Short mmCIF file of C-alpha atoms in Angstrom, two decimals:
data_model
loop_
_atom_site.label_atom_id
_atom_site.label_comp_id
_atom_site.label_asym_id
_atom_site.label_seq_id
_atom_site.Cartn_x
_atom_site.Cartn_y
_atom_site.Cartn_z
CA UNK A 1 19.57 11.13 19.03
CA UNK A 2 18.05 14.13 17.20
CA UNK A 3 14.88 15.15 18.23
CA UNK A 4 12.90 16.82 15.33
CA UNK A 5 9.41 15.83 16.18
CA UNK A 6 8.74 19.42 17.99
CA UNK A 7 8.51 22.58 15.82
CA UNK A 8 11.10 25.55 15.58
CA UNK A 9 9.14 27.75 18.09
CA UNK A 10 8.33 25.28 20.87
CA UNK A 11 11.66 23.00 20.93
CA UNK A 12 13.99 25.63 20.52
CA UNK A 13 16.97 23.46 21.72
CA UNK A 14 16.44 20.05 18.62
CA UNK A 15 16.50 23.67 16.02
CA UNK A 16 19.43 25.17 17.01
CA UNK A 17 21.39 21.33 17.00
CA UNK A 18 19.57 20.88 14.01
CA UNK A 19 21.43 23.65 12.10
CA UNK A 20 24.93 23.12 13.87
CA UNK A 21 25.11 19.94 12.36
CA UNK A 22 25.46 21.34 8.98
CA UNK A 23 28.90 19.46 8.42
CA UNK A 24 29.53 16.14 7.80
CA UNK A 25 28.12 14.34 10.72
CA UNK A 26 30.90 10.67 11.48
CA UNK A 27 27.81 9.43 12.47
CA UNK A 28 25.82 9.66 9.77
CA UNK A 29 28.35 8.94 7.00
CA UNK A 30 29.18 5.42 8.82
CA UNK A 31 25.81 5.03 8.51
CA UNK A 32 25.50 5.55 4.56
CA UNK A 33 28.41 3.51 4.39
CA UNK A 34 26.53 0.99 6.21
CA UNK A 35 23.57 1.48 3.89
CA UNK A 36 25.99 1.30 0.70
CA UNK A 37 26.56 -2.51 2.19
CA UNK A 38 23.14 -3.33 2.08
CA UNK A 39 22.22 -2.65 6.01
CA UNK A 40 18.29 -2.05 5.51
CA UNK A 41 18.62 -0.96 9.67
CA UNK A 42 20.82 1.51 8.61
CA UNK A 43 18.69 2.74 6.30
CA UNK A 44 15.65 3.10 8.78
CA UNK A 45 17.94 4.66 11.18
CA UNK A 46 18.89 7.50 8.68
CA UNK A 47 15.18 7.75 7.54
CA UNK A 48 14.01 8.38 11.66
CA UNK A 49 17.20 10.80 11.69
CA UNK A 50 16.59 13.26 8.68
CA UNK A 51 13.11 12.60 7.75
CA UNK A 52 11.24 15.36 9.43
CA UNK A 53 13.74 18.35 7.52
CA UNK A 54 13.59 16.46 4.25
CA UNK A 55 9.57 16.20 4.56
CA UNK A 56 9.42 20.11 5.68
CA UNK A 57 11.33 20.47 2.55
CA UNK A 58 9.41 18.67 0.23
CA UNK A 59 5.83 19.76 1.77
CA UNK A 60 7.17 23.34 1.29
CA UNK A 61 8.43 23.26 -1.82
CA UNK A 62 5.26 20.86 -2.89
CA UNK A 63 2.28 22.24 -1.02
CA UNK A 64 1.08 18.97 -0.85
CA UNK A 65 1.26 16.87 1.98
CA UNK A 66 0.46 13.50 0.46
CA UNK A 67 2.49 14.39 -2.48
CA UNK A 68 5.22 15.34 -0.40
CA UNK A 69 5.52 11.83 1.68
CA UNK A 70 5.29 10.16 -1.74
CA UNK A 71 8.75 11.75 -2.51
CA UNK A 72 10.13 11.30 0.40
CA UNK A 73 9.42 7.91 -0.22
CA UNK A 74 11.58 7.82 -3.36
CA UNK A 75 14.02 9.82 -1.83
CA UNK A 76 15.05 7.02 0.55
CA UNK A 77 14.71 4.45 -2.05
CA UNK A 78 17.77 6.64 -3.93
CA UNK A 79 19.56 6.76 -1.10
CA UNK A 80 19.08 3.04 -0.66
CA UNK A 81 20.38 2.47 -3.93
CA UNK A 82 22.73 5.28 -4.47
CA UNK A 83 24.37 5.41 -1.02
CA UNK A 84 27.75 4.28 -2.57
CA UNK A 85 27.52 7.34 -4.41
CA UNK A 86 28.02 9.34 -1.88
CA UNK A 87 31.08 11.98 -1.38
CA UNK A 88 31.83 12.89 2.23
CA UNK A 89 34.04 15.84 1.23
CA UNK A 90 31.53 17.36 -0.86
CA UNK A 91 28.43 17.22 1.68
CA UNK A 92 27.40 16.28 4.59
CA UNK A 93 24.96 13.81 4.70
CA UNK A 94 21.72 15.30 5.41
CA UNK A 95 22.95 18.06 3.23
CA UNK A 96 23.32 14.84 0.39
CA UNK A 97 19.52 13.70 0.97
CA UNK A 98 18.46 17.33 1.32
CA UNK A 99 19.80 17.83 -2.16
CA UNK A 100 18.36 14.37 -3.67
CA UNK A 101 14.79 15.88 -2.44
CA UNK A 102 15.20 18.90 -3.93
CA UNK A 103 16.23 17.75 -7.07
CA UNK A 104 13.04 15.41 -7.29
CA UNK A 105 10.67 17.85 -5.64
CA UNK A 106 11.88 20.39 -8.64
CA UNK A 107 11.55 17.60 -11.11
CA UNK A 108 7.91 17.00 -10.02
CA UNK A 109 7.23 20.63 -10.24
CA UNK A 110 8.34 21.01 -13.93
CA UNK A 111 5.90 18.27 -15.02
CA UNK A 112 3.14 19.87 -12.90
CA UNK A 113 0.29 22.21 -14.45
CA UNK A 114 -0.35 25.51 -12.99
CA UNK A 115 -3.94 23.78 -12.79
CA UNK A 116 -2.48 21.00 -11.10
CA UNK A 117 -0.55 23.05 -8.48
CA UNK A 118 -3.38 25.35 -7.21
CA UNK A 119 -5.75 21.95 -6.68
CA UNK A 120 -2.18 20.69 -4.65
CA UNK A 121 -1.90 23.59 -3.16
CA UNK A 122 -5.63 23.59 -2.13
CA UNK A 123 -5.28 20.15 -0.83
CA UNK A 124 -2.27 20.94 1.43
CA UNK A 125 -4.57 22.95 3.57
CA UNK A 126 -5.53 18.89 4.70
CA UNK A 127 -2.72 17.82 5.43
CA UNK A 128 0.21 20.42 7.13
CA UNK A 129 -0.05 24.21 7.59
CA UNK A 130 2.71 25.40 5.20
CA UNK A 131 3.73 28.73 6.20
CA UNK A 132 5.72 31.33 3.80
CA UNK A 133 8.88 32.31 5.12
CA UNK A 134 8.46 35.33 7.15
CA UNK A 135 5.71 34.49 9.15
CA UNK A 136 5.97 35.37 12.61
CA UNK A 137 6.54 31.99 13.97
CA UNK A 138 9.49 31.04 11.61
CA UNK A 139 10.94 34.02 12.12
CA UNK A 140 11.07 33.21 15.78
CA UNK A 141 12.53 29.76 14.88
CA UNK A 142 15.24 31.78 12.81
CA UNK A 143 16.34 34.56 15.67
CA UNK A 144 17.52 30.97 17.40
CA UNK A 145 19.16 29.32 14.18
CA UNK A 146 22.56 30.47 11.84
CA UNK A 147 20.71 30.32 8.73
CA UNK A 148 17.32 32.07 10.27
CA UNK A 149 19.93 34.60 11.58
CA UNK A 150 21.65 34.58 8.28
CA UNK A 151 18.20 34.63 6.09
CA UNK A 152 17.28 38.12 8.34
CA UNK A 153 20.36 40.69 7.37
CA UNK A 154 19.00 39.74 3.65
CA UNK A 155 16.24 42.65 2.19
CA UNK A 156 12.98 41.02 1.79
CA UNK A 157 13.74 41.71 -1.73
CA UNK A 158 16.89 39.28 -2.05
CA UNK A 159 15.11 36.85 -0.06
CA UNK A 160 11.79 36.49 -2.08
CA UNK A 161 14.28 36.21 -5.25
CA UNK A 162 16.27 33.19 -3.40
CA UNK A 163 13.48 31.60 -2.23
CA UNK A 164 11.75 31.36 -5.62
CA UNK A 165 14.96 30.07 -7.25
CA UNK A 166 15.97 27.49 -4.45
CA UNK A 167 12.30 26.05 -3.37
CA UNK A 168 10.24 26.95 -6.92
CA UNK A 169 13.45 25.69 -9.37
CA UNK A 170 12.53 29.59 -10.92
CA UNK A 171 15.31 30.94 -13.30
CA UNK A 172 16.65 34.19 -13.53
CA UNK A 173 14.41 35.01 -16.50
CA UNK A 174 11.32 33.38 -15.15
CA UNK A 175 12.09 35.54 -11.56
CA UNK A 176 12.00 38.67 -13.89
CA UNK A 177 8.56 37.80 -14.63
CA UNK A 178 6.98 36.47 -11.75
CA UNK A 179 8.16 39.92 -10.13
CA UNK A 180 7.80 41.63 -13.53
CA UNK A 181 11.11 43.56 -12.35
CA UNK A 182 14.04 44.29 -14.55
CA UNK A 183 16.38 41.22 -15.72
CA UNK A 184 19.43 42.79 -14.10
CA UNK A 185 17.95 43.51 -10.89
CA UNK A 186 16.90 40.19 -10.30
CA UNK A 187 20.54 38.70 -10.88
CA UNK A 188 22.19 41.14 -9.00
CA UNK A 189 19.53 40.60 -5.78
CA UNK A 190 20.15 36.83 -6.15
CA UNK A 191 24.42 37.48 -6.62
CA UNK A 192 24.22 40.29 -3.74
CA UNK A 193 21.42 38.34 -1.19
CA UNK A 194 23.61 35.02 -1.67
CA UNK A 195 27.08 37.05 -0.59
CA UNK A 196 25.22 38.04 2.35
CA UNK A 197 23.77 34.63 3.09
CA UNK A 198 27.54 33.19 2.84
CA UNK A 199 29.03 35.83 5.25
CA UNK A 200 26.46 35.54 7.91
CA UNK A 201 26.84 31.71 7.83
CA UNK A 202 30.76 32.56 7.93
CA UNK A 203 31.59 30.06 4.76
CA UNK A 204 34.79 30.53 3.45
CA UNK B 1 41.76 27.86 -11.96
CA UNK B 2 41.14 27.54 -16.25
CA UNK B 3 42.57 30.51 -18.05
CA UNK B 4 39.16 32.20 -19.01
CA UNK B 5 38.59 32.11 -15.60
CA UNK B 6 36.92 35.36 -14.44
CA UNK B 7 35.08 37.61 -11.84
CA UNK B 8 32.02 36.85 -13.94
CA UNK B 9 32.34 33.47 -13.64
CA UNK B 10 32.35 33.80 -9.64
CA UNK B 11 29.57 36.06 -9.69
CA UNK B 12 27.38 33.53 -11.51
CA UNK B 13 28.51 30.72 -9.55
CA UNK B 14 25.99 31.35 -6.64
CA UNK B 15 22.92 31.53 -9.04
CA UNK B 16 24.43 28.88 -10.88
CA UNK B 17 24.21 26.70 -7.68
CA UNK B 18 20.67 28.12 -7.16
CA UNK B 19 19.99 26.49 -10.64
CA UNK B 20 18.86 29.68 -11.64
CA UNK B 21 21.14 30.67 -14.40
CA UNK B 22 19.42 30.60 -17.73
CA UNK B 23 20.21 31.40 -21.05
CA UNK B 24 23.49 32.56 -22.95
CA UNK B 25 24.79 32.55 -19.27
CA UNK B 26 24.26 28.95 -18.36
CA UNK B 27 26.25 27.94 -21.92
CA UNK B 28 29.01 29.86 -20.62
CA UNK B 29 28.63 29.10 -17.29
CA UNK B 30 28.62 25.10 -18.14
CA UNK B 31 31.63 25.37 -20.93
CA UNK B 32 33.82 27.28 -18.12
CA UNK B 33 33.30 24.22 -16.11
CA UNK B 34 33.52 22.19 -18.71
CA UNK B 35 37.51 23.13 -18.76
CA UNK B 36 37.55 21.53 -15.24
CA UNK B 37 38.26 25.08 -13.20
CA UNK B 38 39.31 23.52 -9.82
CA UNK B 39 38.43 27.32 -8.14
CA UNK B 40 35.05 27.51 -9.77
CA UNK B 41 34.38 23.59 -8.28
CA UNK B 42 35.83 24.54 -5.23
CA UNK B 43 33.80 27.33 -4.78
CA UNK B 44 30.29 25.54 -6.22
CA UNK B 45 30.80 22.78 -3.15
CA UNK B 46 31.05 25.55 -0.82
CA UNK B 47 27.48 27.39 -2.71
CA UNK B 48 25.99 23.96 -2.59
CA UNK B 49 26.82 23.58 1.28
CA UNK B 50 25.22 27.48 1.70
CA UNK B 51 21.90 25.96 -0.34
CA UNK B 52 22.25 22.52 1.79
CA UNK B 53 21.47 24.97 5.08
CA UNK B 54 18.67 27.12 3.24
CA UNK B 55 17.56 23.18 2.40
CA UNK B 56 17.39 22.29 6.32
CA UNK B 57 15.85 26.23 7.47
CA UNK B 58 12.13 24.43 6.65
CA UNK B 59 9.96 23.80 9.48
CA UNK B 60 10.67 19.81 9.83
CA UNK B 61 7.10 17.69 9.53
CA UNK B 62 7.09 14.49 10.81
CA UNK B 63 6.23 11.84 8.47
CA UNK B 64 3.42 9.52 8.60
CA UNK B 65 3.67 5.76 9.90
CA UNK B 66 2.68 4.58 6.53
CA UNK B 67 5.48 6.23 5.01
CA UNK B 68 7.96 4.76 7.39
CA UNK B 69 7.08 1.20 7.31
CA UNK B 70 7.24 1.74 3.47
CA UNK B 71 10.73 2.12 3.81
CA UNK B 72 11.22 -0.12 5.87
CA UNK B 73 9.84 -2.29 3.67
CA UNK B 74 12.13 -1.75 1.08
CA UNK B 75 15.29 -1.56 3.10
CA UNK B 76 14.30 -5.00 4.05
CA UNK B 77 13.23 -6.15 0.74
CA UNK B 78 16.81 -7.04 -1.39
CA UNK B 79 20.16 -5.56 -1.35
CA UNK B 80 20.72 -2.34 -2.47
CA UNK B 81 20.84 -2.90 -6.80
CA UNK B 82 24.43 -1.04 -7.77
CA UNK B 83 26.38 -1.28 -11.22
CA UNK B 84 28.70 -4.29 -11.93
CA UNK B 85 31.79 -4.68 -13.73
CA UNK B 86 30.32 -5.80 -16.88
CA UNK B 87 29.75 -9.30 -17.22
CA UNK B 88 29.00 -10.48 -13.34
CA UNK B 89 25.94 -11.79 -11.96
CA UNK B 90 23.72 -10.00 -14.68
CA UNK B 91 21.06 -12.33 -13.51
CA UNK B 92 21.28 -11.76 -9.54
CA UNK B 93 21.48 -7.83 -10.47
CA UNK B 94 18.13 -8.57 -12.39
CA UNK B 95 16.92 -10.14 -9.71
CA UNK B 96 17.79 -7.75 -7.00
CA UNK B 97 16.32 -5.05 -9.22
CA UNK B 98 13.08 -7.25 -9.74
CA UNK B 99 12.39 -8.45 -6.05
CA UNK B 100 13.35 -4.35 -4.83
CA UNK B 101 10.77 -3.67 -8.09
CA UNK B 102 7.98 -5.74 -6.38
CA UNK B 103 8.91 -4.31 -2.94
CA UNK B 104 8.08 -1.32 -3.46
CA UNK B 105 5.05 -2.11 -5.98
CA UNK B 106 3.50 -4.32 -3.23
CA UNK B 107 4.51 -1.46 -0.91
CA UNK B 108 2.95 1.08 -2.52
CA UNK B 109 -0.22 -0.96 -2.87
CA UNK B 110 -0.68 -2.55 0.16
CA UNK B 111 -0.27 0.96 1.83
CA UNK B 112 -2.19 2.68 -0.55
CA UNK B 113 -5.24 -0.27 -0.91
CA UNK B 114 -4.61 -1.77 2.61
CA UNK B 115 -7.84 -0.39 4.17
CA UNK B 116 -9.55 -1.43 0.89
CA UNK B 117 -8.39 -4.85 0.40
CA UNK B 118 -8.58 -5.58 4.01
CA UNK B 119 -12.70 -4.89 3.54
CA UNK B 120 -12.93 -6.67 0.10
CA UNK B 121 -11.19 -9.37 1.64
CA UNK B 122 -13.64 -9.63 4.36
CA UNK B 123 -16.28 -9.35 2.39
CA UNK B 124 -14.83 -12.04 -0.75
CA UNK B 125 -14.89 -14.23 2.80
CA UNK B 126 -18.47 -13.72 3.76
CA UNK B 127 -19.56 -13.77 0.11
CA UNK B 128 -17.74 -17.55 0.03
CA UNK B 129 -19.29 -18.87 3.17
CA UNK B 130 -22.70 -17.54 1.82
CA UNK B 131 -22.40 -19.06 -2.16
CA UNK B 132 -20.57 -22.12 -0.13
CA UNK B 133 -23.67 -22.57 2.07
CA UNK B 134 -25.90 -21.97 -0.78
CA UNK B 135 -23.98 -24.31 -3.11
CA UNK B 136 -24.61 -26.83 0.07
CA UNK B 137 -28.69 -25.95 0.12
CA UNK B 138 -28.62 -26.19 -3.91
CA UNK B 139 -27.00 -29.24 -3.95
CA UNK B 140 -29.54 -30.79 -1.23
CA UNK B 141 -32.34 -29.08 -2.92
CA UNK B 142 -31.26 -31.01 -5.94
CA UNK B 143 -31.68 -34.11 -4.28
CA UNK B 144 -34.74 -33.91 -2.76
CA UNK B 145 -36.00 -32.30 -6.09
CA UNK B 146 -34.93 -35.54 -8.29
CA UNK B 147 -36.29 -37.71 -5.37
CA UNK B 148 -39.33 -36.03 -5.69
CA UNK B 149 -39.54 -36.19 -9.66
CA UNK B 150 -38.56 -40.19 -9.45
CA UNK B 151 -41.13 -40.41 -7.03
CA UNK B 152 -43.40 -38.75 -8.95
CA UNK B 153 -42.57 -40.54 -11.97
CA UNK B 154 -43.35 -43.85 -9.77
CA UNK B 155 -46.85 -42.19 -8.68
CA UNK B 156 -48.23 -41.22 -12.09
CA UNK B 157 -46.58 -43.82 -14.49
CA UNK B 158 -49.13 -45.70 -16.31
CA UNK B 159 -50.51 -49.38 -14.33
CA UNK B 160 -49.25 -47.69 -10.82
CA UNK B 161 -51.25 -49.17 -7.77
CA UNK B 162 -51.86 -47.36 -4.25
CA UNK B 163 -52.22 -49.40 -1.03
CA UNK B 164 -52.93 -47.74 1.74
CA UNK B 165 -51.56 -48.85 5.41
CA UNK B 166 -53.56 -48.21 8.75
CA UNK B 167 -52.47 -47.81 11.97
CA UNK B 168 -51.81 -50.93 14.70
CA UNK B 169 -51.77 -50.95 17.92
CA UNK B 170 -50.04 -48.85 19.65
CA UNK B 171 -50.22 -45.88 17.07
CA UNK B 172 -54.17 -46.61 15.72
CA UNK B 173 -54.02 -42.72 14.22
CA UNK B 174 -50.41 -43.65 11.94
CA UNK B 175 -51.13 -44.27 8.79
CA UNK B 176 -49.65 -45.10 5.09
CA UNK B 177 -49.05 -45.16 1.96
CA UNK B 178 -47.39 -47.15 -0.57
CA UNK B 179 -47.48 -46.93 -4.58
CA UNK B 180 -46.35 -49.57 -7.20
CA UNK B 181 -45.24 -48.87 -10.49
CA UNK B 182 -45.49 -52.57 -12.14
CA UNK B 183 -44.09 -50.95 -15.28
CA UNK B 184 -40.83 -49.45 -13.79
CA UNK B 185 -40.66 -52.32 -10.80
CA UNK B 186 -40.25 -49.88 -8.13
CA UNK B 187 -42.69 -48.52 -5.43
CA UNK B 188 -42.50 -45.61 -2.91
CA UNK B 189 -43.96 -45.59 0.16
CA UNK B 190 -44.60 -42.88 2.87
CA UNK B 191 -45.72 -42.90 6.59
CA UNK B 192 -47.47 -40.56 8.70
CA UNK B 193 -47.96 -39.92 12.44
CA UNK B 194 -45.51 -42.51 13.57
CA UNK B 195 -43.70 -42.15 16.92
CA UNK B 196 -40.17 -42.06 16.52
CA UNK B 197 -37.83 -44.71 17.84
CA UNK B 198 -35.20 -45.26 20.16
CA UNK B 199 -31.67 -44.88 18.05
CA UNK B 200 -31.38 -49.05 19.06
CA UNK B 201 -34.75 -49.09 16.59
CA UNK B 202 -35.56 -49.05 13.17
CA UNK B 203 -38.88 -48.80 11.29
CA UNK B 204 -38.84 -51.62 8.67
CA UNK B 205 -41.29 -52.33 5.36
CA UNK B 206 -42.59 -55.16 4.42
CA UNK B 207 -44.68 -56.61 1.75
CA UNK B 208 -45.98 -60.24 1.66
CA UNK B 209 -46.06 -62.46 -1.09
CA UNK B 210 -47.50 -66.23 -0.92
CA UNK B 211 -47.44 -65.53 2.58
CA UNK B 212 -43.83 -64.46 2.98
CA UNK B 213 -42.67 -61.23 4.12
CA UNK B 214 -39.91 -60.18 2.18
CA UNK B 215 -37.89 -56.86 3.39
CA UNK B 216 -38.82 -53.45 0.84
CA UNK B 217 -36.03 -51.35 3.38
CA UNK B 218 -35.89 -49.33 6.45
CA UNK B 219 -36.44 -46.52 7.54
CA UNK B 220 -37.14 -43.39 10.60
CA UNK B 221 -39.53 -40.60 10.93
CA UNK B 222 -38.80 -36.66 11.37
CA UNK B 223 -40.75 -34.66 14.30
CA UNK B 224 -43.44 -34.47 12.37
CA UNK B 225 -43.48 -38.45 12.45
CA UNK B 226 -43.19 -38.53 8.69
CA UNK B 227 -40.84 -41.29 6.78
CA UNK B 228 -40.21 -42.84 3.73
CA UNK B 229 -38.71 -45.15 1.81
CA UNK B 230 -38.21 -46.28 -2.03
CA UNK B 231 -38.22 -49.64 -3.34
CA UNK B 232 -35.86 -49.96 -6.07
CA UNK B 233 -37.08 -53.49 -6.54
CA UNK B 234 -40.85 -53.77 -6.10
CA UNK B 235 -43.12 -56.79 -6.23
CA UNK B 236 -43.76 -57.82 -10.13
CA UNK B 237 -47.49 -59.04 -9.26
CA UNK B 238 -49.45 -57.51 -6.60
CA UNK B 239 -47.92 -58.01 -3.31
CA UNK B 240 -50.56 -60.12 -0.88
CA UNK B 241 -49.76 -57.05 1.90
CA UNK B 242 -47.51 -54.28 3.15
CA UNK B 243 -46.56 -53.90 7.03
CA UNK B 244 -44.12 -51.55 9.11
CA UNK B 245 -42.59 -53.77 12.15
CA UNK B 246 -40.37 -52.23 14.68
CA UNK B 247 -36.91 -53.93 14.52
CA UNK B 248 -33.36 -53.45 15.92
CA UNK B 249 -31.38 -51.07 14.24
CA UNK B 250 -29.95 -51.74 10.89
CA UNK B 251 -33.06 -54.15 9.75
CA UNK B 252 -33.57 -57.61 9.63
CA UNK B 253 -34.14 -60.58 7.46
CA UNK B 254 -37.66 -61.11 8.67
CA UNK B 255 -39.56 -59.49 10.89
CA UNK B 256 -39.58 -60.40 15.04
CA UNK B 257 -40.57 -56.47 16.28
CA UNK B 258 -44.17 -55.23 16.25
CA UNK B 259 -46.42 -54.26 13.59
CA UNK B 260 -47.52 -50.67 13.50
CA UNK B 261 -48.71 -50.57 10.24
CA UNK B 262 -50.99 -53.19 7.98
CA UNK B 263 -52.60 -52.83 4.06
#
């Protein structure tokens, strides 16, 4: 069994399986296919399996922690209810839930106020430290990890523009003027930092 | 691969996956697809399984014990609610949905209020034992309160007599008291200083009348020695004398224990 409890920098070993498993995992598709039939254990099972990365997604892309666990929440219920839906040669499965979170973490985010998301923002300092990427100790985790080592040959530039699209739901246009930097630029960092994000991760 | 397929099309995939395409190039991005280009799809999967990693590069945070047994709860509330072919079990999908519905409503609550209901409850449970113990003190405050007014009402009505009864033998410092209404035929009586009895023995009044003693009730004393007694059916003339035997428990039909008590 996965252990995700520790963080990047102290249980280096649970990281690196963490982002090998990246494919679909036998395991865990039997065990949405077990879910799809209505096996509530099966359900709890996936939840103790891929609930830590799907939380450290939401809290980052939330700030909040108790907003965060809230989501998370209704993220399992979907997969409760939706399991059927799933395609195992689209995604794996954790890459399935990761998306499902996203997609409600960004929908929460749209219907947020700015006022709203700096008193969020203010609370998170309660609940989880939520680090930036880049900080020293993620960037540790990364050295050990395809995606951290795959995140590093991109320019900070690139990066910043990803990471704004993927964990803010930003658009090109919006990008351009959060950064206040030329339309064009911004797509071509996003086109250019996403080629180099597919080669180190050796996607074909 | 669609005929208007074209390097442009590629090179917006990877923001389209982002969801970051806006604009003029989202409408062309979403007709292209629209005309089912199998490259395009093949190559979004393979963006979306890029963005699944950049997904799972997040420090992981454990999630709280509440939030677990939530799940739980649901996953072992009612089957998972999916579409039917149209026209089966409507009602057990409705159901499902409602029971899964209150699942995670009580879920959500009971998580959310569990510290709070779980001190309401505790103190709707002391609140109860105190109104039920007051109820219990009202109600016997009641009582003694429309004793007390008949009583009274015996005492003061118009015509009422007072005989007093002094202590015998052996208690010479009991004494007491007995009052006849004539006009409602009833009489109460009270006694002071009086020993109290072995539970085998009663205190019983008396009154005579043409030299008969005829039974007015029993009755014991508190700590204080104190007892009394009310005569729903008093003497109609003035009674010749009122005494307090001693007599076995439960009374008697004439007297055969001592007399503690004469007036």
């Amino acid at each position: 069994m996965l252990d995700f409890s520790g963080s990047f920098g102290v249980a280096a070993a649970p990281a690196v399986h963490l982002f090998m498993e990246s494919r679909p995992s036998p395991d865990d598709a039997h065990l949405l296919r077990r879910i799809a039939s209505g096996d509530g254990d099966a359900l709890t099972r996936l939840f103790d399996q891929h609930s830590p990365v799907v939380l450290g997604l939401l809290v980052r892309m939330l700030g909040g922690r108790a907003e965060a666990e809230e989501v998370l929440q209704e993220v399992f219920l979907q997969v409760w209810m939706q399991a059927d839906r799933y395609e195992e040669s689209r995604s794996s499965p954790r890459g399935w839930i990761l998306m499902l979170a996203r997609s409600r973490a960004l929908d929460r985010l749209r219907r947020r106020t700015s006022q709203q998301r700096r008193e969020d923002e203010a609370a998170a300092g309660e609940g989880v430290a939520v680090r930036p990427v880049g900080t020293a100790r993620l960037e540790a985790a990364e050295q050990r990890s395809r995606i951290g080592a795959a995140l590093g040959v991109l320019s900070p530039e690139q990066r910043h523009c990803i990471e704004l699209a993927f964990f803010e739901g930003l658009t090109h246009t919006q990008i351009a003027e959060r950064l206040k930097a030329p339309l064009g630029t911004v797509k071509s960092r996003i086109l250019l930092g996403m080629n180099k994000l597919r080669q180190a991760l050796g996607t074909s | 691969m669609s005929a208007d397929h074209s390097t442009r099309h590629e090179e917006l995939l990877p923001a389209y996956a982002l969801g970051a395409v806006d604009g003029e190039d989202l409408r062309e991005m979403e007709s292209h697809l629209a005309t089912g280009c199998a490259e395009c799809h093949r190559q979004l999967d393979l963006w979306q399984g890029d963005l699944e990693e950049l997904a799972a590069s997040v420090e992981p945070v454990t999630p709280s014990e509440t939030t677990r047994r939530r799940v739980q709860r649901i996953a072992g509330a009612a089957a998972p609610i999916r579409p039917r072919p149209p026209g089966t079990l409507r009602w057990a999908a409705l159901i499902a949905a409602a029971s899964l519905l209150i699942a995670v409503w009580s879920g959500w609550r009971q998580a959310r209020l569990g510290d709070e209901l779980e001190r309401l409850g505790a103190e709707r449970d002391r609140l109860a034992r105190q109104v039920s113990g007051l109820d219990r003190q009202l109600g016997l405050a009641r009582a003694e309160a429309d004793r007390m007014a008949e009583s009274l009402a015996i005492i003061a009505s118009p015509g009422a007599r007072s005989i007093q009864l002094a202590g015998l033998g052996p208690s010479p410092k009991a004494s007491g008291h007995t009052f006849v209404s004539p006009e409602r035929g009833k009489a109460v009586f009270y006694a002071f200083d009086l020993p109290a009895l072995a539970p085998d023995k009663t205190y019983q009044l008396w009154w005579i009348e043409g030299g008969k003693p005829v039974s007015a009730g029993i009755f014991n004393v508190d700590e204080r020695g104190t007892g009394s007694v009310r005569v729903e059916r008093a003497p109609q003339v003035a009674a010749d004398a009122w005494a307090v035997t001693i007599e076995p428990a439960g009374g008697v039909p004439a007297p055969t224990g001592e007399m503690v008590l004469k007036g």
